[in-house]
XYZ file of C-alpha atoms in Angstrom:
767
model
C -84.698 -39.069 -97.299
C -81.183 -39.635 -95.916
C -78.566 -36.968 -96.521
C -74.791 -37.043 -96.454
C -73.769 -36.269 -92.879
C -72.511 -32.697 -92.831
C -69.739 -33.484 -90.368
C -68.095 -35.875 -92.857
C -67.803 -33.249 -95.535
C -64.551 -31.251 -95.882
C -64.768 -27.589 -94.901
C -64.363 -26.481 -98.513
C -67.381 -28.538 -99.549
C -69.444 -27.190 -96.653
C -68.639 -23.632 -97.740
C -69.418 -24.362 -101.385
C -72.734 -26.084 -100.628
C -73.821 -23.357 -98.198
C -73.088 -20.831 -100.952
C -75.094 -22.907 -103.424
C -78.092 -23.148 -101.084
C -77.996 -19.375 -100.507
C -77.184 -18.513 -104.116
C -78.734 -15.067 -104.435
C -77.434 -13.964 -101.038
C -73.839 -15.011 -101.813
C -74.078 -13.625 -105.366
C -75.179 -10.244 -104.038
C -72.635 -10.214 -101.192
C -69.812 -10.972 -103.639
C -70.550 -7.958 -105.824
C -71.272 -5.781 -102.784
C -67.888 -6.728 -101.319
C -66.113 -6.019 -104.614
C -67.878 -2.662 -104.953
C -66.974 -1.722 -101.364
C -63.321 -2.630 -101.839
C -63.134 -0.714 -105.131
C -64.715 2.359 -103.544
C -62.346 2.366 -100.555
C -59.175 1.122 -102.240
C -59.254 2.688 -105.681
C -61.550 5.705 -105.436
C -60.826 6.908 -101.894
C -57.224 5.908 -101.275
C -55.543 5.248 -104.618
C -52.389 3.230 -105.167
C -48.934 4.408 -104.152
C -46.243 3.045 -106.455
C -42.495 3.183 -106.592
C -40.925 2.711 -109.984
C -37.230 2.290 -109.385
C -35.282 0.017 -111.688
C -34.619 -2.257 -108.762
C -34.902 -1.963 -105.034
C -32.885 -4.818 -103.709
C -31.620 -4.420 -100.219
C -28.682 -2.047 -100.239
C -26.953 -4.200 -97.649
C -26.453 -6.934 -100.241
C -25.379 -4.816 -103.209
C -22.063 -3.046 -102.982
C -22.984 -0.746 -105.864
C -26.058 0.446 -103.954
C -23.964 0.964 -100.842
C -21.725 3.201 -102.926
C -24.705 5.189 -104.173
C -26.217 5.469 -100.686
C -22.989 6.606 -99.064
C -23.321 10.139 -100.446
C -26.940 10.397 -99.439
C -26.113 9.358 -95.881
C -23.332 11.942 -95.856
C -25.780 14.774 -96.523
C -25.204 15.034 -100.264
C -28.362 15.961 -102.177
C -28.265 14.018 -105.437
C -29.197 15.952 -108.547
C -30.497 14.955 -111.932
C -28.974 16.457 -115.050
C -29.938 16.961 -118.648
C -27.591 15.438 -121.170
C -28.146 16.745 -124.683
C -26.167 15.259 -127.543
C -26.239 16.632 -131.080
C -24.487 15.947 -134.359
C -24.449 17.262 -137.923
C -23.699 15.320 -141.131
C -21.357 18.024 -142.573
C -20.759 20.867 -140.075
C -17.908 20.634 -137.574
C -17.636 22.002 -134.064
C -15.225 24.656 -135.420
C -17.796 26.075 -137.869
C -19.480 29.347 -136.786
C -22.911 27.957 -137.699
C -22.375 25.057 -135.326
C -21.310 27.408 -132.531
C -24.318 29.656 -133.155
C -26.651 26.664 -132.866
C -25.095 25.450 -129.595
C -25.130 28.973 -128.154
C -28.811 29.402 -129.008
C -29.748 26.015 -127.488
C -27.839 26.734 -124.276
C -29.577 30.097 -124.078
C -32.994 28.473 -124.422
C -32.093 25.947 -121.708
C -30.945 28.683 -119.326
C -34.244 30.480 -119.839
C -36.357 27.535 -118.611
C -37.997 28.292 -115.264
C -40.378 26.688 -112.805
C -42.703 28.169 -110.192
C -41.935 27.878 -106.485
C -43.541 29.738 -103.589
C -45.179 32.167 -105.988
C -41.894 33.039 -107.685
C -40.035 31.919 -110.801
C -36.720 30.081 -110.583
C -34.349 28.663 -113.222
C -34.544 24.895 -113.774
C -30.801 24.639 -114.411
C -28.074 25.956 -112.153
C -25.491 25.925 -114.926
C -25.411 24.884 -118.570
C -22.045 23.555 -119.790
C -21.051 23.388 -123.453
C -17.811 23.033 -125.398
C -17.475 26.734 -126.282
C -17.829 28.124 -122.757
C -15.835 25.439 -120.910
C -13.286 24.473 -123.601
C -13.638 20.931 -122.211
C -12.572 18.594 -125.042
C -14.771 15.807 -123.618
C -17.842 17.824 -124.718
C -16.845 17.507 -128.401
C -16.460 14.275 -130.338
C -13.019 13.379 -131.698
C -14.184 13.891 -135.295
C -15.716 17.292 -134.447
C -19.182 16.412 -135.759
C -20.935 15.976 -132.405
C -21.252 17.987 -129.214
C -22.700 17.460 -125.761
C -24.423 19.919 -123.454
C -24.639 19.188 -119.720
C -27.130 20.966 -117.478
C -27.567 19.929 -113.795
C -31.169 20.384 -112.621
C -31.546 22.637 -109.571
C -32.800 20.934 -106.425
C -32.976 17.322 -105.319
C -33.140 14.415 -107.737
C -36.658 13.506 -106.571
C -37.984 16.924 -107.660
C -36.519 16.809 -111.161
C -39.317 14.646 -112.537
C -41.791 17.534 -112.387
C -39.254 20.015 -113.742
C -38.737 17.904 -116.857
C -42.261 18.917 -117.834
C -40.817 22.398 -118.484
C -37.727 20.978 -120.214
C -39.449 18.690 -122.721
C -41.267 21.413 -124.730
C -37.942 23.218 -125.221
C -36.254 20.017 -126.419
C -39.098 19.417 -128.860
C -38.786 23.003 -130.068
C -35.030 22.891 -130.754
C -35.413 19.576 -132.597
C -37.943 21.227 -134.900
C -35.958 24.448 -135.129
C -32.688 22.747 -136.117
C -33.852 19.912 -138.364
C -30.440 19.521 -139.977
C -29.024 18.425 -136.610
C -29.679 15.098 -134.908
C -30.595 16.060 -131.344
C -31.445 13.865 -128.346
C -31.787 14.898 -124.717
C -32.668 13.051 -121.520
C -32.447 13.084 -117.746
C -32.430 10.061 -115.469
C -35.946 10.910 -114.332
C -37.208 11.252 -117.890
C -35.590 7.924 -118.799
C -37.400 6.183 -115.941
C -40.660 7.830 -117.019
C -40.120 6.795 -120.668
C -39.357 3.251 -119.566
C -42.479 2.873 -117.432
C -44.623 4.577 -120.040
C -43.607 1.887 -122.524
C -44.178 -0.894 -119.968
C -47.610 0.370 -118.936
C -48.694 1.161 -122.476
C -47.671 -2.263 -123.774
C -49.187 -4.259 -120.933
C -52.429 -2.288 -120.932
C -52.658 -2.710 -124.690
C -52.082 -6.457 -124.375
C -55.256 -6.788 -122.281
C -57.246 -5.529 -125.274
C -56.009 -8.586 -127.164
C -55.964 -11.203 -124.415
C -59.472 -10.691 -123.009
C -61.292 -11.235 -126.348
C -58.964 -14.140 -127.137
C -59.666 -15.692 -123.733
C -63.410 -15.346 -124.266
C -63.171 -16.927 -127.728
C -61.283 -19.950 -126.362
C -63.755 -20.327 -123.495
C -66.624 -20.143 -125.972
C -65.112 -22.959 -128.038
C -64.232 -24.994 -124.938
C -67.714 -24.795 -123.368
C -69.746 -24.412 -126.541
C -72.155 -22.106 -124.706
C -72.233 -18.335 -124.212
C -73.192 -18.263 -120.514
C -70.643 -20.910 -119.525
C -67.918 -18.902 -121.294
C -68.842 -15.645 -119.551
C -68.722 -16.966 -115.964
C -64.915 -17.535 -115.808
C -64.315 -14.020 -117.120
C -66.673 -12.536 -114.510
C -64.839 -14.371 -111.732
C -61.429 -13.324 -113.126
C -62.389 -9.655 -113.571
C -64.040 -9.306 -110.142
C -61.045 -11.053 -108.589
C -58.702 -8.563 -110.251
C -60.782 -5.605 -109.063
C -60.775 -6.918 -105.501
C -57.016 -7.526 -105.581
C -56.229 -4.087 -107.030
C -58.317 -2.555 -104.256
C -56.623 -4.595 -101.526
C -53.198 -3.677 -102.903
C -54.200 -0.007 -102.959
C -55.051 -0.250 -99.260
C -51.781 -2.111 -98.630
C -49.783 0.545 -100.490
C -51.260 3.286 -98.324
C -51.134 1.505 -94.973
C -47.916 -0.542 -95.261
C -45.623 0.456 -98.140
C -45.875 1.561 -101.799
C -45.935 -1.219 -104.378
C -43.716 -1.627 -107.410
C -45.082 -0.222 -110.668
C -44.941 -3.632 -112.369
C -46.996 -5.387 -109.663
C -50.462 -4.595 -111.143
C -49.438 -6.063 -114.495
C -48.189 -9.295 -112.932
C -51.430 -9.442 -110.916
C -53.376 -9.297 -114.200
C -51.183 -12.048 -115.628
C -51.636 -14.440 -112.704
C -55.203 -13.395 -111.876
C -56.452 -14.011 -115.389
C -54.667 -17.370 -115.514
C -55.869 -18.835 -112.206
C -59.309 -17.196 -112.268
C -60.131 -18.709 -115.642
C -58.444 -22.037 -114.817
C -60.329 -22.557 -111.567
C -63.652 -21.705 -113.208
C -62.876 -24.117 -116.036
C -62.188 -26.950 -113.601
C -65.348 -26.469 -111.530
C -67.799 -25.577 -114.325
C -66.571 -28.447 -116.527
C -67.106 -30.971 -113.721
C -70.525 -29.513 -112.863
C -71.710 -29.732 -116.473
C -70.359 -33.294 -116.774
C -72.324 -34.385 -113.705
C -75.468 -32.704 -115.010
C -75.112 -34.620 -118.278
C -75.081 -37.823 -116.218
C -78.580 -36.931 -115.076
C -77.789 -35.671 -111.608
C -79.771 -32.852 -110.057
C -78.372 -29.363 -109.756
C -77.420 -29.620 -106.067
C -76.066 -33.146 -106.419
C -73.906 -32.075 -109.376
C -72.681 -29.085 -107.399
C -71.750 -31.305 -104.477
C -69.751 -33.621 -106.712
C -68.035 -30.669 -108.434
C -67.237 -29.041 -105.068
C -65.985 -32.306 -103.592
C -63.675 -33.024 -106.527
C -62.739 -30.101 -108.768
C -63.477 -27.590 -105.985
C -61.162 -29.383 -103.577
C -58.494 -29.590 -106.272
C -58.821 -25.834 -106.804
C -58.315 -25.213 -103.087
C -55.116 -27.263 -102.882
C -53.912 -25.979 -106.261
C -54.294 -22.443 -104.945
C -52.256 -23.340 -101.865
C -49.514 -24.753 -104.084
C -49.433 -21.674 -106.316
C -49.262 -19.406 -103.258
C -46.425 -21.483 -101.786
C -44.519 -21.190 -105.038
C -45.036 -17.436 -105.273
C -44.010 -17.031 -101.620
C -40.543 -18.164 -102.682
C -40.034 -14.633 -104.053
C -39.787 -13.361 -100.460
C -36.401 -15.067 -100.181
C -34.892 -12.793 -102.843
C -34.685 -9.972 -100.259
C -35.850 -7.658 -103.025
C -38.569 -5.042 -102.555
C -39.800 -5.442 -106.120
C -40.246 -9.198 -105.789
C -41.767 -8.805 -102.327
C -44.357 -6.447 -103.800
C -45.085 -8.847 -106.659
C -45.305 -11.817 -104.275
C -47.843 -10.076 -102.041
C -49.950 -9.009 -105.026
C -49.947 -12.386 -106.758
C -50.584 -14.367 -103.566
C -53.500 -12.028 -102.903
C -55.029 -12.544 -106.354
C -54.719 -16.335 -106.073
C -56.307 -16.299 -102.604
C -59.233 -14.190 -103.855
C -59.621 -16.527 -106.859
C -59.837 -19.541 -104.543
C -62.382 -17.790 -102.305
C -64.453 -16.877 -105.360
C -64.285 -20.455 -106.635
C -65.622 -21.766 -103.306
C -68.380 -19.146 -102.893
C -69.299 -17.037 -105.917
C -68.951 -19.880 -108.419
C -71.237 -22.431 -106.642
C -73.760 -19.648 -105.953
C -73.809 -18.616 -109.612
C -74.127 -22.201 -110.855
C -76.954 -22.767 -108.378
C -78.807 -19.714 -109.673
C -78.300 -20.639 -113.320
C -79.081 -24.342 -113.090
C -79.569 -25.570 -116.650
C -79.114 -21.966 -117.797
C -75.377 -22.608 -117.739
C -75.829 -24.127 -121.201
C -77.723 -21.135 -122.593
C -76.435 -19.774 -125.906
C -75.129 -23.011 -127.361
C -73.076 -22.616 -130.515
C -73.286 -25.125 -133.391
C -70.949 -28.131 -133.346
C -68.928 -27.001 -130.299
C -72.014 -26.924 -128.085
C -73.046 -30.518 -128.589
C -72.544 -32.897 -125.621
C -69.502 -35.143 -125.849
C -68.605 -38.159 -123.707
C -65.811 -37.482 -121.240
C -62.395 -38.450 -122.553
C -63.535 -38.679 -126.174
C -61.254 -35.946 -127.515
C -57.975 -36.248 -129.398
C -55.933 -36.245 -126.192
C -57.888 -39.230 -124.906
C -56.787 -41.181 -127.973
C -53.183 -40.025 -127.548
C -53.152 -41.109 -123.901
C -54.292 -44.601 -124.897
C -51.445 -44.870 -127.407
C -48.949 -43.601 -124.815
C -50.147 -46.135 -122.246
C -49.433 -48.983 -124.685
C -45.824 -47.852 -125.345
C -44.839 -46.096 -122.086
C -41.080 -46.731 -122.155
C -40.725 -45.407 -125.689
C -42.673 -42.228 -124.939
C -40.737 -41.609 -121.702
C -37.427 -41.895 -123.559
C -38.498 -39.633 -126.431
C -40.144 -37.009 -124.202
C -37.299 -36.773 -121.698
C -34.715 -36.604 -124.498
C -36.597 -33.777 -126.183
C -37.041 -31.763 -122.969
C -33.425 -32.230 -121.885
C -32.193 -31.248 -125.359
C -34.283 -28.094 -125.222
C -32.854 -27.319 -121.775
C -29.176 -27.792 -122.784
C -28.664 -24.134 -123.854
C -29.091 -23.172 -120.189
C -25.488 -24.313 -119.740
C -24.287 -21.124 -121.447
C -26.904 -18.830 -119.910
C -25.491 -15.314 -119.430
C -27.420 -13.134 -116.996
C -27.374 -9.348 -116.957
C -29.446 -6.251 -117.628
C -31.276 -6.313 -120.973
C -31.564 -2.512 -120.952
C -27.775 -2.397 -121.429
C -28.387 -3.627 -124.974
C -29.442 -0.276 -126.350
C -30.674 -1.598 -129.679
C -33.209 -3.731 -127.818
C -34.827 -0.703 -126.189
C -37.805 0.955 -127.924
C -37.009 4.032 -130.018
C -39.450 6.031 -127.899
C -36.858 6.047 -125.098
C -34.673 9.099 -125.658
C -31.850 7.674 -123.541
C -31.470 4.863 -126.066
C -31.068 7.175 -129.042
C -28.747 9.595 -127.262
C -26.473 6.850 -125.958
C -26.255 5.088 -129.329
C -25.215 8.391 -130.894
C -22.602 8.988 -128.169
C -21.158 5.497 -128.562
C -20.833 6.183 -132.270
C -19.192 9.579 -131.852
C -17.142 8.900 -128.694
C -15.814 5.353 -129.302
C -13.342 5.684 -126.424
C -16.273 5.800 -123.985
C -18.047 8.720 -122.376
C -21.166 7.754 -120.421
C -20.215 4.466 -118.781
C -18.477 5.099 -115.466
C -17.034 3.272 -112.489
C -17.629 5.060 -109.200
C -15.227 4.309 -106.360
C -16.620 5.646 -103.079
C -14.436 5.976 -99.992
C -16.004 6.435 -96.544
C -13.790 7.595 -93.685
C -14.264 9.343 -90.361
C -12.267 12.176 -91.926
C -11.664 12.218 -95.678
C -9.019 14.949 -95.321
C -6.766 12.704 -93.244
C -3.280 12.635 -94.699
C -3.219 8.836 -95.059
C -6.642 8.816 -96.771
C -5.656 11.589 -99.209
C -2.406 9.786 -100.011
C -4.244 6.506 -100.593
C -6.744 8.257 -102.893
C -3.973 9.731 -105.018
C -2.019 6.481 -105.225
C -5.122 4.438 -105.986
C -6.267 6.887 -108.689
C -2.893 6.686 -110.415
C -2.882 2.878 -110.209
C -6.475 2.592 -111.502
C -5.670 4.695 -114.575
C -2.998 2.160 -115.474
C -5.634 -0.596 -115.672
C -6.763 -1.337 -119.204
C -10.376 -0.280 -119.635
C -10.329 2.687 -117.224
C -9.564 6.219 -118.306
C -9.883 9.842 -117.208
C -10.387 12.589 -116.594
C -11.117 11.399 -113.050
C -13.963 13.370 -111.494
C -13.590 13.819 -107.716
C -16.567 14.663 -105.520
C -16.517 15.257 -101.748
C -19.664 14.953 -99.630
C -20.773 17.919 -97.466
C -19.769 16.212 -94.200
C -16.224 15.665 -95.533
C -16.468 11.957 -94.759
C -17.190 10.535 -98.206
C -15.184 10.938 -101.423
C -16.115 9.608 -104.861
C -13.705 9.036 -107.716
C -15.424 8.585 -111.087
C -13.543 6.821 -113.886
C -14.628 6.462 -117.517
C -15.144 2.930 -118.850
C -15.309 1.786 -122.477
C -17.304 -0.947 -124.143
C -20.651 -2.552 -123.291
C -21.927 -2.228 -119.711
C -22.724 -5.933 -119.343
C -19.684 -7.270 -121.183
C -17.619 -9.881 -119.390
C -14.569 -7.642 -119.863
C -16.133 -4.833 -117.832
C -17.483 -7.239 -115.210
C -13.976 -8.661 -114.803
C -12.702 -5.103 -114.569
C -15.040 -4.336 -111.649
C -14.030 -7.557 -109.909
C -10.339 -6.784 -110.435
C -10.623 -3.274 -109.008
C -12.495 -4.588 -105.967
C -10.223 -7.507 -105.230
C -6.783 -6.424 -106.504
C -6.476 -2.647 -106.959
C -8.289 -1.298 -103.893
C -6.906 -3.506 -101.056
C -3.199 -2.491 -101.298
C -4.059 1.181 -100.701
C -7.010 1.073 -98.283
C -6.952 -2.257 -96.441
C -4.541 -1.061 -93.752
C -6.372 2.224 -93.067
C -8.516 2.284 -89.910
C -12.166 3.301 -90.185
C -12.153 3.329 -93.987
C -14.676 1.558 -96.235
C -14.426 1.433 -100.029
C -17.257 0.568 -102.436
C -17.306 0.206 -106.210
C -20.472 1.336 -107.975
C -21.706 2.311 -111.406
C -23.834 0.592 -114.045
C -21.620 -2.450 -114.575
C -21.021 -2.937 -110.859
C -24.752 -2.735 -110.165
C -25.581 -5.290 -112.874
C -22.863 -7.635 -111.619
C -24.120 -7.312 -108.047
C -27.684 -8.061 -109.133
C -26.627 -11.250 -110.909
C -24.695 -12.374 -107.830
C -27.566 -11.336 -105.539
C -30.137 -13.448 -107.381
C -27.679 -16.336 -107.713
C -27.204 -16.308 -103.933
C -30.986 -16.237 -103.395
C -31.675 -19.074 -105.847
C -30.943 -22.012 -103.468
C -33.289 -20.539 -100.842
C -36.068 -19.908 -103.361
C -35.749 -23.309 -105.023
C -35.412 -25.102 -101.698
C -38.450 -23.397 -100.181
C -40.714 -23.953 -103.190
C -39.651 -27.546 -103.820
C -39.639 -28.472 -100.130
C -43.100 -27.167 -99.254
C -44.612 -28.447 -102.504
C -43.175 -31.873 -101.715
C -44.729 -31.837 -98.240
C -48.118 -30.696 -99.538
C -48.252 -33.473 -102.151
C -46.959 -36.011 -99.628
C -49.808 -35.221 -97.248
C -52.414 -34.890 -99.995
C -51.689 -38.185 -101.767
C -49.967 -40.149 -98.988
C -47.360 -41.280 -101.491
C -43.673 -40.488 -101.675
C -43.444 -41.263 -105.399
C -46.126 -38.748 -106.482
C -44.353 -35.624 -105.094
C -40.899 -36.725 -106.289
C -42.196 -37.378 -109.805
C -44.229 -34.153 -109.838
C -41.160 -32.102 -108.948
C -39.020 -33.815 -111.604
C -41.645 -33.253 -114.305
C -42.095 -29.597 -113.376
C -38.343 -29.039 -113.372
C -38.183 -30.542 -116.865
C -40.769 -28.063 -118.179
C -38.999 -25.171 -116.423
C -35.664 -26.264 -117.905
C -37.203 -26.378 -121.371
C -38.527 -22.842 -120.887
C -35.096 -21.568 -119.822
C -33.471 -23.255 -122.803
C -35.979 -21.769 -125.251
C -35.342 -18.267 -123.895
C -31.572 -18.683 -124.289
C -31.924 -20.150 -127.795
C -34.132 -17.358 -129.077
C -32.817 -14.252 -127.337
C -29.197 -14.977 -126.490
C -28.329 -17.271 -129.419
C -30.618 -15.520 -131.916
C -32.667 -18.495 -133.165
C -35.815 -17.203 -134.921
C -34.877 -13.665 -133.780
C -35.496 -12.136 -137.200
C -38.838 -13.930 -137.415
C -39.963 -12.437 -134.099
C -38.469 -9.072 -135.027
C -35.356 -8.264 -132.976
C -31.592 -8.688 -132.892
C -30.064 -11.191 -130.493
C -28.705 -9.725 -127.268
C -25.803 -10.912 -125.108
C -27.723 -11.355 -121.833
C -30.919 -12.720 -120.298
C -32.570 -10.496 -117.685
C -30.955 -11.197 -114.299
C -34.215 -11.667 -112.382
C -35.891 -13.819 -115.043
C -34.840 -17.363 -113.949
C -36.100 -16.953 -110.373
C -39.266 -15.145 -111.399
C -40.027 -17.665 -114.147
C -39.451 -20.583 -111.796
C -41.845 -19.433 -109.087
C -44.644 -18.684 -111.557
C -44.091 -21.762 -113.718
C -43.792 -24.160 -110.828
C -47.006 -22.838 -109.311
C -48.983 -23.002 -112.552
C -47.542 -26.413 -113.481
C -48.408 -27.867 -110.091
C -51.861 -26.361 -110.541
C -52.454 -28.628 -113.561
C -50.680 -31.543 -111.931
C -52.954 -31.509 -108.900
C -56.066 -31.305 -111.060
C -55.011 -34.380 -113.050
C -53.810 -36.381 -110.058
C -56.971 -35.797 -108.057
C -59.033 -37.199 -110.921
C -56.693 -40.190 -111.235
C -56.909 -40.894 -107.505
C -60.672 -40.481 -107.619
C -60.861 -43.200 -110.266
C -58.456 -45.447 -108.346
C -60.474 -45.078 -105.140
C -63.455 -46.451 -107.039
C -61.624 -49.758 -107.318
C -60.192 -49.726 -110.839
C -56.593 -50.704 -111.541
C -53.829 -48.119 -111.428
C -53.408 -48.160 -115.212
C -57.131 -47.787 -115.812
C -57.283 -44.922 -113.325
C -54.425 -43.129 -115.066
C -55.908 -43.570 -118.536
C -59.387 -42.504 -117.436
C -58.216 -39.608 -115.226
C -55.951 -38.028 -117.844
C -58.374 -38.612 -120.723
C -61.270 -36.823 -119.022
C -59.154 -33.880 -117.816
C -56.928 -33.343 -120.868
C -59.532 -31.283 -122.738
C -59.992 -28.898 -119.813
C -56.245 -28.558 -119.282
C -55.653 -27.963 -122.990
C -58.240 -25.172 -123.031
C -56.775 -23.582 -119.892
C -53.243 -23.868 -121.254
C -54.235 -22.455 -124.644
C -55.592 -19.356 -122.923
C -52.318 -18.852 -121.059
C -50.199 -19.506 -124.145
C -52.162 -16.807 -125.985
C -51.842 -14.375 -123.062
C -48.110 -15.013 -122.650
C -47.546 -15.157 -126.402
C -48.830 -11.593 -126.746
C -45.955 -10.540 -124.467
C -43.453 -11.680 -127.103
C -44.783 -8.976 -129.433
C -44.272 -6.141 -126.929
C -41.423 -3.652 -127.105
C -39.277 -4.268 -124.017
C -36.847 -7.165 -124.244
C -37.322 -8.294 -120.634
C -41.102 -8.580 -121.178
C -40.522 -10.514 -124.410
C -38.224 -12.940 -122.612
C -40.755 -13.414 -119.827
C -43.592 -14.005 -122.298
C -41.686 -16.588 -124.329
C -40.522 -18.475 -121.244
C -44.038 -18.660 -119.808
C -45.650 -19.601 -123.125
C -43.150 -22.402 -123.857
C -43.369 -23.818 -120.331
C -47.179 -23.866 -120.263
C -47.342 -25.403 -123.746
C -44.844 -28.121 -122.839
C -46.533 -28.709 -119.508
C -50.030 -29.162 -120.973
C -48.915 -31.366 -123.857
C -45.646 -33.249 -123.398
C -45.683 -33.371 -119.579
C -49.351 -33.906 -118.659
C -50.597 -35.899 -121.650
C -47.513 -37.933 -122.566
C -44.827 -38.105 -119.883
C -47.190 -38.263 -116.883
C -49.328 -41.184 -118.151
C -46.257 -43.002 -119.451
C -44.386 -42.815 -116.132
C -47.491 -43.708 -114.121
C -48.109 -46.689 -116.393
C -44.539 -47.909 -115.879
C -44.670 -47.489 -112.107
C -48.131 -49.004 -111.690
C -49.092 -49.457 -108.038
C -45.688 -48.099 -107.021
C -47.133 -44.636 -107.758
C -48.993 -44.885 -104.448
C -46.157 -46.347 -102.355
C -45.517 -44.866 -98.945
C -42.718 -46.082 -96.636
C -44.040 -47.524 -93.373
C -41.949 -45.142 -91.299
C -43.980 -42.264 -92.774
C -47.372 -43.733 -91.907
C -47.704 -41.186 -89.104
C -48.204 -38.408 -91.689
C -51.867 -37.306 -91.581
C -54.119 -38.126 -94.513
C -55.761 -35.116 -96.132
C -57.769 -36.056 -99.203
C -57.985 -33.673 -102.118
C -61.092 -35.333 -103.525
C -64.147 -36.083 -101.457
C -66.888 -37.239 -103.788
C -69.981 -38.214 -101.795
C -71.071 -41.830 -101.800
C -73.410 -42.889 -104.580
C -76.198 -43.553 -102.059
C -76.024 -39.947 -100.901
C -76.060 -38.716 -104.494
C -79.084 -40.828 -105.283
C -80.824 -39.576 -102.140
C -80.147 -35.987 -103.137
C -81.484 -36.620 -106.625
C -84.625 -38.278 -105.229
C -85.187 -35.352 -102.880
C -84.750 -32.839 -105.721
C -87.184 -34.811 -107.910
C -89.751 -34.928 -105.110
C -89.533 -31.190 -104.618
C -89.984 -30.611 -108.341
C -93.119 -32.792 -108.319
C -94.468 -30.903 -105.309
C -93.894 -27.608 -107.092
C -95.721 -28.853 -110.199
C -98.639 -30.165 -108.124
C -98.934 -26.861 -106.283
């Protein structure tokens, strides 16, 4: 019997069909490879992580340059314990209050740690109001006091020493129940923060995996078919975690949030790709085609779409490299890796598994949902038909709705959500201590502006004079106050002046204050001095620099993602209209997601319903991060739909018929895939950290809008209006190579394959 010539098949189809013909071999090799990677990566090497708040290049952030100046000058940064306490009736002048503070300071001084077989004190000094007589350590109303205790040794070593500090803090809280007592170090705050992040995200998996399985079970109507996507997703995640562990040991440590984003993307694409391929395979089997013939059709259509969808998602995620940020670089590498492994699994493991199962893919049918349905017979098929009859109306309504939802972006205010203390979980001690200090020290006490001066000799007469004059001038600026703390680095080449700031860290007033000091107050005193550099750091300066840093990176990220996606679609569909329209539609869904985030979190719509108070800022990295993920996932769906539309058009039907048929038969699969992601992302909205909530809402809204309004209403309506113009290509671009996304074999080849399979079955029965 004649067969489809192998040379005419795309490489992806060749790989898929080879895997199908050697099903057990590929199946075994897949799990052997996963097991080997897990053994080497996770069990033997382990994953190195860094968990800084942000690791953007110090060359682009002035605040980081200020912080690094002391380190470069030989200064060993230290962590310190800040303990704040208050009493509802006692005052700092009462003997009982003094006795309590004296006892607590004594217990702190007694804390030791082991080093080189000996015992050493954790704190070099412990400062309190009674021993220093420093009025800043007592609140103006006399009801609250602060205790400061610098931790001996370098900042990096203080994390372990806090293990000795925490039991003492817990003890004094129990011992003095009448007092409100909170204590934290910078290291303990970072640990508390990441403990909440990890705990929340790990707990969310307990919800999302069963929910994903339930949706798959309803979508496929069969137990085995529902399990396969989860197996591919889970093995893909294990392989990626192992590869990232190797990367972290051989190249550089990864950010602590990277594994969680890998789970997010890996679960989404792993399940999506399986849905696309398995759905097409089962549809072809219902048409009466043999197992191998159905696999060839699925590999030539849905499988090819998966391959190009994966490329598009990876291109989108690669845009994060242009942020020049170590955190985003780590996330980009991890997510690109998980998408690549998902694509490889879809081209190898999935065809092999389907080949082994054969009709067993439908084992475990569930009532009602498991019954066969004609393609395109669902509710979305009916909606698409209505849309196609009134395309102009639906375009106008859909675009108006999406643009209206995006309008709040015009007053988007970016910053650091952790600066809104009330939004932080109560488990973070820093939150509670700082709220208490803001209440008791309304003039400001913990927010500082650090002005760092680098010179070849800080003791130069002109430098010392400039420092004195600048300090006096800065104290005249509204919003800055003293006492000014002066610190000189060991090499005598770096001096830091620390001023106290009032108000919220991310307020526009304080941002303007930083900008004013940089541009107006510093230049008159230091600009004329040779060999002198001046940097402004501190919390507000760092937040402001981050916002500016990401704003500067945005054109590069957007340009890279949009440009390469345009080229990929141009080559794939040989049409200039398709990529332009795809980009516009995806930008509409991204804009709607941004607007929803601003409406809910910044403007406070439905805030009480979700369970939080509105905050003044949206996380500074969120727009770029959301865009790269959303654009990739949106294009993922777009390619899947368009390949089916083009497949129908290549069969000779009209453009309108191809659009109606292509969207109708794919809408059910896309809805199921989108529902899974909406559930996964929706769980994020219930977590404790505000930045994770914002991310979850943005992703959930965008995916929902993309799978409903964009794909099932706006896409068919615009394609109906454009008609054959959808496939227009200017003659001067005819030189662009044609790379087809779909490659369904000819019907004669399918029939030949079916005849051959039937003959073999008869031979087996006769034998």
